[in-house]
Amino acid sequence: LGLVLQSCADGNTQVQGRQPTENSKIDSVFLAGIPQGKLTNPLLEEVSGLVASHRYPNRLYVHTDSGGEAAVYVLDTLGNELGKLVLSGLSNRDWEDIAVGPGPNGSSYIYVAEIGDNEAKHEETSLYRFAEPELLQAIPSDAIDQVKLQFPGGPKDAETFLVDPVSGDLFLVSKRDTKNTLYRVPADGFEKGKAVLEKLHSFDFTSSVGGDVSRDGSQVLIKTYLAVFYWKRTEKQSLVEALQAAPIRLPYLPEPQGEAIGFNFKGNAYFTLSEKRNGIIPTLYRYPKK
């Protein structure tokens, strides 16, 4: 079964009702979602990005989107709050996704993607990164790197950001085109502070709202409002080569406005999390591998 989508005043989309669709077969690599816990903090009612730590097995990093606090909240894998990382000197114009991957000297870094642009009016979007910390405290502005990005051909809305932990390459996926497009950030982007994205591949789906690469680089997820798509990557494949194959569709019960998705530390489950809509409190779901 598929769902009807309705645009909201804020430029987002809500799930409205069920209708039958074709090609709805779900693969059984993962099991159905299991509720882990509810997020009762009103500051976390608009979570749009989620990723697991690469250093600490019990940590999840989440953030809110446009107009929210310039902070990364830290949860455990049951949805309990552990603390937050305030990004000093930054504002949250429209943070849409988060990732963890290698940074300078191979250290583990957190990447925040300020790539939302509902009206396609911003000539530049930004990525921020900082070393994944041990202590849950504010991140000083001089410890945060930034690169300003431009899409070839003009502004686009995007909500999906991926980091390849094997190569260190950074990728964005557009949202509103009929066939969402994969773009790569040039390797020297952060060093130069500005870059034009490189167009690589078009997918056969639209409305991408989040994604993740497993910590070992062997699995990839991209989520739309209605479905979760999955790719398995071999050791000889680049991430781009893996994503050019037809994806597997995984179990996913569409949430009121589900935009956040990420693997767990071991890569044997994935989490999803929705924004609050229609009075439904955001619930962290875990989809374990069979």
Tab-separated table of C-alpha atoms in Angstrom:
chain	number	residue	atom	x	y	z
A	1	LEU	CA	0.000	0.000	0.000
A	2	GLY	CA	1.113	3.534	-0.702
A	3	LEU	CA	0.108	6.862	0.764
A	4	VAL	CA	-1.230	10.195	-0.440
A	5	LEU	CA	1.003	13.207	0.242
A	6	GLN	CA	-0.191	16.727	0.931
A	7	SER	CA	2.034	19.807	0.914
A	8	CYS	CA	2.130	21.895	4.090
A	9	ALA	CA	2.498	25.641	4.522
A	10	ASP	CA	6.110	25.207	5.640
A	11	GLY	CA	7.013	23.499	2.371
A	12	ASN	CA	7.150	20.032	3.905
A	13	THR	CA	4.861	17.121	3.148
A	14	GLN	CA	2.474	15.092	5.268
A	15	VAL	CA	1.146	11.573	4.863
A	16	GLN	CA	-2.634	11.704	4.457
A	17	GLY	CA	-4.142	8.360	3.502
A	18	ARG	CA	-3.614	4.931	1.978
A	19	GLN	CA	-4.006	3.967	-1.652
A	20	PRO	CA	-2.749	0.867	-3.493
A	21	THR	CA	0.445	1.272	-5.529
A	22	GLU	CA	2.474	-0.967	-7.784
A	23	ASN	CA	5.955	-2.312	-6.966
A	24	SER	CA	5.168	-2.369	-3.256
A	25	LYS	CA	6.918	-5.673	-2.496
A	26	ILE	CA	9.054	-5.367	0.647
A	27	ASP	CA	12.292	-7.332	1.077
A	28	SER	CA	12.784	-9.281	4.309
A	29	VAL	CA	16.438	-8.374	5.016
A	30	PHE	CA	15.176	-6.408	8.049
A	31	LEU	CA	12.194	-6.966	10.323
A	32	ALA	CA	9.351	-4.582	11.105
A	33	GLY	CA	9.955	-1.542	13.275
A	34	ILE	CA	9.952	-1.826	17.075
A	35	PRO	CA	9.125	1.283	19.169
A	36	GLN	CA	12.058	2.207	21.424
A	37	GLY	CA	10.873	5.345	23.190
A	38	LYS	CA	9.104	8.677	22.775
A	39	LEU	CA	10.793	12.090	22.594
A	40	THR	CA	8.882	14.272	25.034
A	41	ASN	CA	11.127	17.364	24.873
A	42	PRO	CA	9.166	20.003	22.887
A	43	LEU	CA	12.474	21.246	21.451
A	44	LEU	CA	12.744	17.915	19.619
A	45	GLU	CA	9.400	17.999	17.833
A	46	GLU	CA	10.980	18.795	14.445
A	47	VAL	CA	13.861	16.298	14.226
A	48	SER	CA	15.040	15.981	10.633
A	49	GLY	CA	18.361	14.151	10.956
A	50	LEU	CA	19.664	11.133	12.886
A	51	VAL	CA	22.960	9.230	12.935
A	52	ALA	CA	24.741	6.808	15.262
A	53	SER	CA	28.093	7.665	16.791
A	54	HIS	CA	31.138	5.952	15.306
A	55	ARG	CA	32.931	6.079	18.666
A	56	TYR	CA	30.276	5.308	21.269
A	57	PRO	CA	27.883	2.369	20.669
A	58	ASN	CA	25.032	3.824	22.732
A	59	ARG	CA	24.930	7.344	21.225
A	60	LEU	CA	22.620	8.751	18.586
A	61	TYR	CA	22.958	12.309	17.279
A	62	VAL	CA	19.848	14.226	16.138
A	63	HIS	CA	18.994	17.804	15.231
A	64	THR	CA	15.957	19.875	14.355
A	65	ASP	CA	15.340	21.734	11.100
A	66	SER	CA	14.591	25.338	10.088
A	67	GLY	CA	14.514	27.797	12.973
A	68	GLY	CA	15.526	25.223	15.559
A	69	GLU	CA	18.429	25.455	17.952
A	70	ALA	CA	21.944	25.330	16.499
A	71	ALA	CA	22.677	22.192	18.474
A	72	VAL	CA	23.121	18.468	18.032
A	73	TYR	CA	21.176	16.543	20.667
A	74	VAL	CA	22.567	13.266	21.968
A	75	LEU	CA	20.191	10.372	22.667
A	76	ASP	CA	20.703	6.800	23.729
A	77	THR	CA	19.298	3.996	21.584
A	78	LEU	CA	16.034	4.042	23.551
A	79	GLY	CA	15.433	7.710	22.792
A	80	ASN	CA	16.499	9.064	26.190
A	81	GLU	CA	18.334	12.399	26.135
A	82	LEU	CA	21.955	12.312	27.256
A	83	GLY	CA	22.893	15.926	26.504
A	84	LYS	CA	23.568	18.253	23.610
A	85	LEU	CA	26.373	19.816	21.588
A	86	VAL	CA	25.690	23.515	20.975
A	87	LEU	CA	27.497	24.688	17.836
A	88	SER	CA	28.814	28.050	18.940
A	89	GLY	CA	28.502	30.914	16.491
A	90	LEU	CA	26.085	29.130	14.138
A	91	SER	CA	22.366	29.474	13.446
A	92	ASN	CA	19.988	26.847	12.095
A	93	ARG	CA	18.588	28.210	8.831
A	94	ASP	CA	17.473	24.761	7.684
A	95	TRP	CA	19.526	21.822	8.930
A	96	GLU	CA	18.208	18.710	7.190
A	97	ASP	CA	20.582	15.805	7.759
A	98	ILE	CA	23.548	14.664	9.828
A	99	ALA	CA	26.298	12.095	9.288
A	100	VAL	CA	29.414	10.747	10.957
A	101	GLY	CA	32.544	9.898	9.002
A	102	PRO	CA	36.251	10.500	8.627
A	103	GLY	CA	37.630	14.012	8.864
A	104	PRO	CA	41.140	15.457	8.956
A	105	ASN	CA	43.796	12.889	9.933
A	106	GLY	CA	41.172	10.146	9.751
A	107	SER	CA	39.524	11.232	12.998
A	108	SER	CA	35.790	10.638	13.466
A	109	TYR	CA	33.812	13.799	12.618
A	110	ILE	CA	30.167	14.826	12.877
A	111	TYR	CA	28.806	16.519	9.733
A	112	VAL	CA	25.714	18.743	9.781
A	113	ALA	CA	24.053	19.527	6.455
A	114	GLU	CA	22.300	22.893	6.167
A	115	ILE	CA	20.881	22.012	2.756
A	116	GLY	CA	17.134	22.599	3.034
A	117	ASP	CA	15.772	25.119	0.542
A	118	ASN	CA	12.010	24.630	0.057
A	119	GLU	CA	11.678	27.557	-2.333
A	120	ALA	CA	15.022	26.987	-4.131
A	121	LYS	CA	16.093	30.566	-3.431
A	122	HIS	CA	19.444	30.206	-1.675
A	123	GLU	CA	22.451	30.424	-3.981
A	124	GLU	CA	24.593	28.677	-1.375
A	125	THR	CA	24.003	25.963	1.204
A	126	SER	CA	26.486	24.779	3.820
A	127	LEU	CA	28.064	21.774	5.454
A	128	TYR	CA	29.605	21.971	8.915
A	129	ARG	CA	31.898	19.457	10.580
A	130	PHE	CA	33.637	19.018	13.912
A	131	ALA	CA	35.508	16.233	15.653
A	132	GLU	CA	33.217	13.775	17.424
A	133	PRO	CA	33.688	14.703	21.105
A	134	GLU	CA	33.883	12.623	24.235
A	135	LEU	CA	32.262	15.232	26.477
A	136	LEU	CA	28.739	16.511	25.822
A	137	GLN	CA	29.326	20.250	25.853
A	138	ALA	CA	29.373	23.248	23.526
A	139	ILE	CA	31.590	23.046	20.434
A	140	PRO	CA	33.646	26.261	20.079
A	141	SER	CA	33.329	28.091	16.779
A	142	ASP	CA	37.030	27.697	15.977
A	143	ALA	CA	36.600	23.905	16.104
A	144	ILE	CA	33.897	23.918	13.401
A	145	ASP	CA	34.802	23.729	9.689
A	146	GLN	CA	32.441	24.992	6.986
A	147	VAL	CA	32.110	24.627	3.233
A	148	LYS	CA	29.610	26.625	1.188
A	149	LEU	CA	28.077	24.676	-1.684
A	150	GLN	CA	26.406	25.547	-4.973
A	151	PHE	CA	24.325	23.226	-7.131
A	152	PRO	CA	25.205	23.276	-10.835
A	153	GLY	CA	22.341	24.992	-12.656
A	154	GLY	CA	21.004	26.904	-9.667
A	155	PRO	CA	19.530	26.337	-6.192
A	156	LYS	CA	17.830	23.077	-5.219
A	157	ASP	CA	16.168	21.679	-2.137
A	158	ALA	CA	17.910	18.695	-0.508
A	159	GLU	CA	17.433	16.767	2.731
A	160	THR	CA	19.775	13.786	2.334
A	161	PHE	CA	23.492	13.803	3.116
A	162	LEU	CA	25.851	10.805	3.026
A	163	VAL	CA	29.477	10.306	4.053
A	164	ASP	CA	31.440	7.341	2.721
A	165	PRO	CA	33.497	6.057	5.690
A	166	VAL	CA	35.812	4.198	3.306
A	167	SER	CA	36.835	6.995	0.922
A	168	GLY	CA	35.723	10.014	2.951
A	169	ASP	CA	33.674	11.290	-0.011
A	170	LEU	CA	30.636	13.460	0.761
A	171	PHE	CA	27.318	13.266	-1.123
A	172	LEU	CA	23.975	15.083	-1.286
A	173	VAL	CA	20.708	13.829	-2.766
A	174	SER	CA	18.149	16.299	-4.113
A	175	LYS	CA	14.521	16.096	-3.007
A	176	ARG	CA	12.000	17.753	-5.312
A	177	ASP	CA	12.983	16.680	-8.831
A	178	THR	CA	11.045	13.785	-10.382
A	179	LYS	CA	14.155	11.625	-10.249
A	180	ASN	CA	16.242	12.598	-7.261
A	181	THR	CA	19.875	13.257	-8.096
A	182	LEU	CA	23.105	12.220	-6.387
A	183	TYR	CA	25.770	14.936	-6.097
A	184	ARG	CA	29.332	14.759	-4.765
A	185	VAL	CA	31.184	17.441	-2.825
A	186	PRO	CA	34.675	17.974	-4.302
A	187	ALA	CA	37.363	16.414	-2.126
A	188	ASP	CA	39.028	19.764	-1.420
A	189	GLY	CA	35.744	21.505	-0.564
A	190	PHE	CA	36.425	22.066	3.134
A	191	GLU	CA	39.989	23.171	2.463
A	192	LYS	CA	38.827	25.789	-0.054
A	193	GLY	CA	35.693	26.721	1.901
A	194	LYS	CA	33.516	26.786	-1.228
A	195	ALA	CA	32.645	24.251	-3.923
A	196	VAL	CA	30.277	23.461	-6.801
A	197	LEU	CA	28.605	20.071	-6.445
A	198	GLU	CA	29.284	17.383	-9.040
A	199	LYS	CA	26.213	15.676	-10.524
A	200	LEU	CA	26.663	11.891	-10.642
A	201	HIS	CA	23.470	9.820	-10.896
A	202	SER	CA	19.653	10.007	-11.041
A	203	PHE	CA	17.505	7.646	-8.964
A	204	ASP	CA	14.091	6.275	-9.953
A	205	PHE	CA	12.329	7.858	-6.968
A	206	THR	CA	11.546	11.287	-5.561
A	207	SER	CA	11.091	13.046	-2.185
A	208	SER	CA	14.305	11.823	-0.542
A	209	VAL	CA	14.315	13.087	3.051
A	210	GLY	CA	17.264	11.330	4.717
A	211	GLY	CA	19.953	8.712	4.369
A	212	ASP	CA	22.925	6.994	5.957
A	213	VAL	CA	25.928	4.765	5.271
A	214	SER	CA	26.793	2.043	7.776
A	215	ARG	CA	29.944	2.535	9.848
A	216	ASP	CA	31.865	-0.064	7.789
A	217	GLY	CA	30.646	1.412	4.482
A	218	SER	CA	28.965	-1.781	3.289
A	219	GLN	CA	25.306	-0.655	3.462
A	220	VAL	CA	23.418	2.445	2.348
A	221	LEU	CA	19.928	3.742	3.163
A	222	ILE	CA	17.919	6.489	1.491
A	223	LYS	CA	14.477	7.293	2.848
A	224	THR	CA	11.486	8.981	1.229
A	225	TYR	CA	8.233	9.819	3.013
A	226	LEU	CA	6.828	6.470	1.879
A	227	ALA	CA	9.701	4.017	1.615
A	228	VAL	CA	13.188	3.033	2.712
A	229	PHE	CA	15.623	1.984	-0.030
A	230	TYR	CA	18.695	-0.144	0.667
A	231	TRP	CA	21.909	-0.966	-1.179
A	232	LYS	CA	24.536	-3.563	-0.275
A	233	ARG	CA	28.061	-2.598	-1.345
A	234	THR	CA	30.908	-4.979	-2.155
A	235	GLU	CA	34.520	-4.322	-1.162
A	236	LYS	CA	35.463	-3.584	-4.782
A	237	GLN	CA	32.674	-1.062	-5.383
A	238	SER	CA	32.779	2.658	-4.896
A	239	LEU	CA	29.747	4.112	-3.161
A	240	VAL	CA	28.592	5.604	-6.460
A	241	GLU	CA	28.842	2.242	-8.226
A	242	ALA	CA	26.801	0.632	-5.458
A	243	LEU	CA	24.090	3.312	-5.679
A	244	GLN	CA	23.767	2.870	-9.440
A	245	ALA	CA	22.279	-0.590	-8.871
A	246	ALA	CA	18.560	-1.089	-8.279
A	247	PRO	CA	17.833	-0.776	-4.547
A	248	ILE	CA	15.982	-3.170	-2.279
A	249	ARG	CA	12.919	-1.791	-0.530
A	250	LEU	CA	12.934	-2.379	3.230
A	251	PRO	CA	10.127	-2.542	5.807
A	252	TYR	CA	8.860	0.887	6.836
A	253	LEU	CA	5.574	1.957	8.366
A	254	PRO	CA	5.188	5.567	7.163
A	255	GLU	CA	5.232	8.042	10.037
A	256	PRO	CA	3.314	11.339	10.293
A	257	GLN	CA	6.337	13.150	8.819
A	258	GLY	CA	9.287	10.796	8.996
A	259	GLU	CA	12.501	12.435	7.799
A	260	ALA	CA	15.244	10.948	10.010
A	261	ILE	CA	16.959	7.596	9.445
A	262	GLY	CA	20.253	6.021	10.429
A	263	PHE	CA	21.975	2.679	11.017
A	264	ASN	CA	22.894	1.597	14.509
A	265	PHE	CA	26.544	1.272	15.598
A	266	LYS	CA	26.875	-2.346	14.401
A	267	GLY	CA	24.938	-1.880	11.161
A	268	ASN	CA	22.512	-4.682	12.055
A	269	ALA	CA	19.507	-2.380	12.506
A	270	TYR	CA	18.275	1.027	11.435
A	271	PHE	CA	16.361	3.707	13.312
A	272	THR	CA	13.662	6.079	12.067
A	273	LEU	CA	12.185	9.131	13.744
A	274	SER	CA	9.348	11.453	12.724
A	275	GLU	CA	8.604	15.086	13.333
A	276	LYS	CA	5.546	15.783	15.476
A	277	ARG	CA	2.371	16.031	13.404
A	278	ASN	CA	-1.333	15.808	14.274
A	279	GLY	CA	-0.521	15.594	17.979
A	280	ILE	CA	1.481	12.366	17.578
A	281	ILE	CA	4.574	12.406	19.827
A	282	PRO	CA	7.788	11.492	17.918
A	283	THR	CA	8.736	7.871	18.551
A	284	LEU	CA	12.122	6.299	17.859
A	285	TYR	CA	11.705	3.028	15.915
A	286	ARG	CA	14.333	0.318	15.464
A	287	TYR	CA	14.198	-2.079	12.489
A	288	PRO	CA	16.494	-5.045	13.282
A	289	LYS	CA	18.155	-7.330	10.754
A	290	LYS	CA	16.782	-10.874	10.493
